[in-house]
Coordinates of C-alpha atoms and ligand atoms in Angstrom, one line a residue:
M28 CA 42.6 97.2 123.5
S29 CA 43.5 100.6 121.9
V30 CA 47.1 101.1 120.9
T31 CA 48.7 104.5 120.1
L32 CA 52.0 105.1 118.3
V33 CA 54.3 107.7 120.0
G34 CA 57.7 108.8 118.8
G35 CA 60.3 111.4 118.4
E36 CA 62.5 113.4 120.8
R37 CA 60.2 112.7 123.8
L38 CA 61.5 109.2 123.7
A39 CA 65.0 110.4 124.6
G40 CA 65.9 108.8 127.9
E41 CA 63.1 106.3 127.6
L42 CA 64.6 103.8 125.1
A43 CA 67.2 102.1 127.4
A44 CA 64.3 101.2 129.7
L45 CA 62.8 99.0 126.9
A46 CA 65.1 96.0 127.7
P47 CA 62.3 93.9 129.3
V48 CA 60.0 94.6 126.3
A49 CA 62.8 93.6 123.9
E50 CA 63.3 90.3 125.9
A51 CA 59.5 89.7 125.9
I52 CA 59.5 90.1 122.1
F53 CA 62.7 88.4 121.0
G54 CA 63.4 86.1 124.0
A55 CA 65.7 86.6 127.0
G56 CA 68.4 84.4 125.5
Q57 CA 71.8 84.5 127.1
R58 CA 72.1 88.2 127.3
T59 CA 74.7 90.0 129.4
P60 CA 73.5 92.8 131.8
G61 CA 73.2 96.1 130.1
W62 CA 73.0 94.5 126.6
F63 CA 70.1 96.7 125.4
A64 CA 71.7 100.1 126.3
R65 CA 74.9 98.8 124.7
K66 CA 73.0 97.9 121.5
L67 CA 71.3 101.3 121.3
R68 CA 74.6 103.1 121.6
R69 CA 76.5 100.9 119.2
E70 CA 73.8 101.0 116.5
G71 CA 73.5 104.8 116.8
V72 CA 69.8 104.7 117.7
E73 CA 68.2 108.2 117.6
A74 CA 65.0 108.9 119.6
R75 CA 63.7 111.2 116.8
L76 CA 63.7 108.2 114.4
C77 CA 62.0 105.8 116.8
T78 CA 58.4 104.8 117.3
L79 CA 56.7 103.0 120.3
A80 CA 53.4 101.2 120.3
V81 CA 51.7 101.9 123.6
T82 CA 48.3 100.7 125.0
G83 CA 45.8 103.3 126.2
D84 CA 45.9 107.1 125.6
A85 CA 48.6 109.7 126.1
P86 CA 50.5 110.4 128.3
F87 CA 52.3 107.1 127.9
T88 CA 54.1 105.2 130.7
R89 CA 56.9 102.7 130.2
E90 CA 54.8 99.9 131.6
R91 CA 52.3 100.2 128.7
V92 CA 54.9 99.9 125.8
V93 CA 53.9 96.8 123.8
G94 CA 56.2 97.2 120.7
Y95 CA 58.7 99.4 119.0
A96 CA 60.5 100.3 115.8
L97 CA 64.0 101.6 116.5
L98 CA 66.2 103.2 113.9
G99 CA 69.8 104.3 114.0
R100 CA 72.2 106.1 111.7
A101 CA 76.0 106.2 111.0
A102 CA 78.1 108.3 108.8
S103 CA 79.2 105.3 106.8
L104 CA 75.6 104.5 106.0
G105 CA 75.1 107.8 104.2
D106 CA 71.4 108.5 103.8
R107 CA 70.3 105.0 105.0
A108 CA 68.6 104.6 108.4
R109 CA 69.2 101.1 109.9
G110 CA 66.7 99.2 112.0
A111 CA 67.9 98.3 115.5
G112 CA 64.8 96.2 116.2
L113 CA 61.1 96.0 115.3
G114 CA 58.6 93.9 117.1
L115 CA 55.4 93.5 119.2
L116 CA 54.5 91.5 122.3
P117 CA 53.0 88.2 121.1
A118 CA 49.5 89.1 122.1
L119 CA 49.5 92.2 119.9
R120 CA 50.7 90.5 116.7
G121 CA 48.6 89.9 113.6
R122 CA 46.3 92.9 113.7
G123 CA 48.2 95.4 111.5
L124 CA 50.3 97.1 114.2
G125 CA 53.5 95.9 112.7
R126 CA 52.6 97.5 109.4
Q127 CA 51.7 100.7 111.3
L128 CA 55.1 100.7 113.1
I129 CA 57.0 100.3 109.8
E130 CA 55.0 103.1 108.1
A131 CA 55.7 105.4 111.1
A132 CA 59.4 104.5 111.1
C133 CA 59.7 105.2 107.4
A134 CA 57.8 108.5 107.8
R135 CA 60.2 109.6 110.6
A136 CA 63.3 108.6 108.6
R137 CA 62.1 110.5 105.5
A138 CA 61.3 113.6 107.6
H139 CA 64.9 113.5 108.9
G140 CA 66.5 113.3 105.5
C141 CA 66.9 109.6 105.0
A142 CA 66.4 108.1 101.5
H143 CA 66.3 104.4 102.5
V144 CA 65.4 102.3 105.6
E145 CA 67.0 98.9 106.2
F146 CA 66.1 96.2 108.6
L147 CA 67.9 92.9 109.2
A148 CA 65.5 90.0 109.1
E149 CA 65.7 86.2 109.5
P150 CA 64.1 84.2 106.7
S151 CA 60.6 84.1 108.1
P152 CA 60.2 87.8 109.0
A153 CA 62.0 88.6 105.7
R154 CA 58.8 87.5 103.9
W155 CA 56.8 89.9 106.1
Y156 CA 59.2 92.8 105.2
A157 CA 58.8 92.0 101.5
D158 CA 55.0 92.3 102.0
Q159 CA 55.7 95.8 103.4
G160 CA 57.6 96.9 100.2
F161 CA 61.1 96.0 101.3
V162 CA 63.6 94.1 99.0
A163 CA 66.4 91.8 100.1
L164 CA 69.8 93.5 99.3
R165 CA 72.0 90.6 100.5
E166 CA 72.1 87.6 102.8
E167 CA 74.4 87.7 105.8
L168 CA 75.6 85.0 108.2
T169 CA 76.7 84.8 111.8
L170 CA 79.4 82.1 111.9
L171 CA 80.8 80.2 114.9
V172 CA 84.3 79.0 114.0
E173 CA 86.2 76.2 115.5
A174 CA 90.0 76.3 115.9
E175 CA 92.0 73.7 114.0
A176 CA 95.0 72.6 116.0
D177 CA 97.3 71.6 113.1
A178 CA 96.3 74.2 110.5
P179 CA 99.0 76.8 109.8
H180 CA 97.9 80.4 110.5
P181 CA 99.3 83.8 111.4
S182 CA 99.7 85.1 114.9
W183 CA 97.8 88.2 115.7
A184 CA 99.2 91.2 117.7
T185 CA 97.6 94.3 119.1
S186 CA 97.5 97.2 116.6
E187 CA 96.3 100.8 116.6
D188 CA 95.6 102.0 113.1
D189 CA 93.4 101.1 110.2
L190 CA 94.9 99.9 106.9
P191 CA 95.1 102.9 104.6
E192 CA 93.4 101.1 101.7
A193 CA 91.6 98.1 103.0
D194 CA 89.6 95.4 101.3
A195 CA 87.2 94.0 103.9
A196 CA 86.4 90.3 103.8
W197 CA 83.4 91.2 106.0
S198 CA 82.5 94.2 108.0
W199 CA 79.8 95.3 110.4
I200 CA 79.1 99.1 110.3
P201 CA 82.5 100.5 111.3
E202 CA 80.9 102.9 113.8
C203 CA 79.5 99.9 115.7
W204 CA 83.1 98.9 116.6
R205 CA 84.1 102.5 117.3
R206 CA 81.1 102.9 119.6
T207 CA 82.0 99.8 121.6
P208 CA 83.7 100.8 124.9
A209 CA 87.5 100.8 124.4
S210 CA 87.9 98.2 127.2
E211 CA 85.7 95.8 125.3
R212 CA 87.2 96.0 121.8
E213 CA 90.6 95.4 120.2
C214 CA 92.3 95.9 116.9
L215 CA 94.8 93.3 115.8
V216 CA 97.3 93.0 113.0
A217 CA 98.9 89.9 111.4
H218 CA 101.3 89.2 108.6
W219 CA 101.1 86.2 106.4
R220 CA 102.9 85.3 103.2
G221 CA 103.7 88.9 102.4
Q222 CA 100.2 90.2 103.1
Q223 CA 98.9 92.2 106.0
L224 CA 95.6 91.6 107.8
R225 CA 93.8 93.6 110.4
A226 CA 90.9 92.5 112.5
W227 CA 88.4 94.4 114.7
L228 CA 87.1 92.3 117.6
S229 CA 84.8 92.9 120.5
R230 CA 84.0 90.9 123.6
E231 CA 80.3 89.8 123.8
G232 CA 79.8 88.0 127.1
R233 CA 82.0 84.9 126.8
A234 CA 82.4 85.1 123.1
V235 CA 84.8 87.0 120.9
L236 CA 83.0 88.8 118.0
A237 CA 85.1 89.5 114.9
Q238 CA 83.3 92.4 113.4
R239 CA 85.7 93.1 110.6
L240 CA 88.6 91.6 108.7
E241 CA 90.7 93.8 106.4
L242 CA 93.3 92.8 103.9
S243 CA 96.0 95.1 102.6
C244 CA 95.4 95.6 98.9
A245 CA 98.8 95.3 97.4
P246 CA 99.8 93.3 95.5
A247 CA 96.4 92.4 94.0
L248 CA 95.4 88.8 94.9
R249 CA 93.7 86.2 92.9
D250 CA 90.3 85.0 94.3
H251 CA 91.7 81.7 95.6
E252 CA 94.7 83.4 97.2
R253 CA 92.4 85.9 98.9
D254 CA 90.2 83.1 100.1
E255 CA 93.2 81.2 101.5
L256 CA 94.5 84.4 103.2
I257 CA 91.1 85.0 104.9
R258 CA 90.9 81.4 106.0
A259 CA 94.4 81.5 107.5
G260 CA 93.5 84.8 109.3
V261 CA 90.3 83.3 110.7
L262 CA 92.1 80.2 112.0
G263 CA 94.6 82.6 113.7
L264 CA 91.7 84.5 115.2
A265 CA 90.2 81.2 116.6
A266 CA 93.6 80.4 118.1
H267 CA 93.7 84.0 119.6
A268 CA 90.2 83.5 121.1
G269 CA 91.5 80.3 122.8
E270 CA 88.8 78.8 125.0
R271 CA 86.3 81.5 124.1
P272 CA 83.9 80.9 121.1
L273 CA 84.9 82.9 118.0
V274 CA 81.9 84.4 116.2
L275 CA 82.2 86.2 112.8
Y276 CA 79.6 88.7 111.8
P277 CA 78.3 89.7 109.2
C278 CA 79.7 87.3 106.7
P279 CA 78.5 87.5 103.1
A280 CA 76.5 84.2 102.5
S281 CA 78.2 84.0 99.1
A282 CA 81.8 84.0 100.5
R283 CA 83.7 81.0 99.3
W284 CA 86.4 81.3 101.9
R285 CA 84.1 79.8 104.6
E286 CA 83.9 76.5 102.7
G287 CA 87.3 75.3 104.0
L288 CA 86.6 76.3 107.6
A289 CA 85.0 74.2 110.4
S290 CA 82.1 76.5 111.1
A291 CA 78.5 76.5 112.1
V292 CA 75.8 79.1 110.9
L293 CA 74.4 80.6 114.1
Q294 CA 72.1 83.0 112.2
R295 CA 71.0 83.7 108.7
A296 CA 69.6 87.1 108.0
F297 CA 68.7 89.3 105.0
V298 CA 69.3 93.0 104.7
M299 CA 65.8 94.3 103.7
S300 CA 65.7 97.7 102.3
R301 CA 62.9 100.2 101.3
T302 CA 63.5 103.3 99.3
L303 CA 61.5 106.3 100.8
Ligands
LIG414 C1 57.0 90.7 112.4 C2 56.0 91.5 113.2 C3 56.6 92.9 113.7 C4 54.8 91.7 112.3 O1 53.8 92.5 113.0 P1 52.3 92.2 113.0 O2 51.5 93.3 113.6 O3 52.1 90.8 113.6 O4 52.0 92.1 111.4 P2 50.8 92.7 110.7 O5 49.5 92.5 111.5 O6 51.1 94.1 110.3 O7 50.8 91.8 109.4 C5 50.3 90.6 109.6 C6 50.5 89.8 108.3 O8 51.9 89.5 108.3 C7 52.0 88.0 108.3 N1 53.2 87.7 109.2 C8 53.4 88.1 110.4 N2 54.6 87.6 110.8 C9 55.2 87.0 109.8 C10 56.3 86.2 109.6 N3 57.3 86.1 110.6 N4 56.6 85.7 108.4 C11 55.7 85.8 107.4 N5 54.5 86.5 107.5 C12 54.3 87.0 108.7 C13 50.8 87.5 109.0 O9 50.5 86.2 108.5 C14 49.7 88.5 108.4 O10 49.4 88.2 107.1 P3 47.9 88.3 106.6 O11 47.5 89.8 106.8 O12 47.9 87.9 105.2 O13 47.1 87.4 107.5 C15 55.5 90.8 114.5 O14 54.9 89.5 114.1 C16 56.6 90.5 115.5 O15 56.8 91.3 116.4 N6 57.3 89.3 115.4 C17 58.4 89.0 116.3 C18 59.6 89.9 116.2 C19 60.2 89.9 114.7 O16 60.2 88.9 114.1 N7 60.5 91.1 114.2 C20 61.0 91.3 112.9 C21 62.4 90.9 112.6 S1 63.5 92.0 113.5

């Protein structure tokens, strides 16, 4: 079966229709309707940076898409393009197409002024990315946190503004939160033992996703004080989430504050980066 790579502006308007391909590659899971279009918007996916693998010759039709490499950008990422998914239908794997998709994605990113390309990868595909010249920058966790009934914690209230000078305990790309529809996100503020905290949350199906937790910087905190503040803030967020599961993402795997929390690792991923 011959496979062609197609990409660029001609994909505009086509990408949102790839949801069934995405589910065939990564599994349908417990996804909410419209999840793929929401992902494309949030992660700033640009058609001109994307490449599709299509069976047969041009012109391509949606039904013949068998794989893709999607890239997005955000001002906070500077000259780095960020992967929003790379994969092939199972029957097409193991014949060099993944490598071709990566090379095409990197060439497109370079042609549009990017100096680095990053993909998030779980431990097994991370080895594959390493074989394609990527290096692991850091390890990130998706944590499911349980509320603790008796533990003291701050109460969170709705807020509007960002902290002027914030130290983030963890943060997804800030644009991902800002690109979430206003009706599905909230910014909260809390005060605890003379410190101020702010959290950026979004609703993901039944779950509450804490995309970012900020701490006010003054006065400077010692490491253990900072860890305790974050733990208290997270417990307050779990109470705020109530019956809904509270998920934190992306937490640095090295963070010591998670040691004192009742939490489960839902996913472990590496940020894999290649310089163009
Ligand atoms: C990861 C993926 C894109 C690789 O594409 P591919 O076309 O199968 O890979 P290639 O044919 O270019 O390379 C194959 C080589 O990579 C290795 N490889 C493939 N998947 C691997 C994995 N998950 N871990 C480690 N090695 C892997 C193969 O063993 C093979 O090695 P060999 O050449 O020494 O035999 C593809 O397997 C896929 O779609 N997987 C599911 C989705 C996914 O995991 N995406 C990446 C994370 S977002």
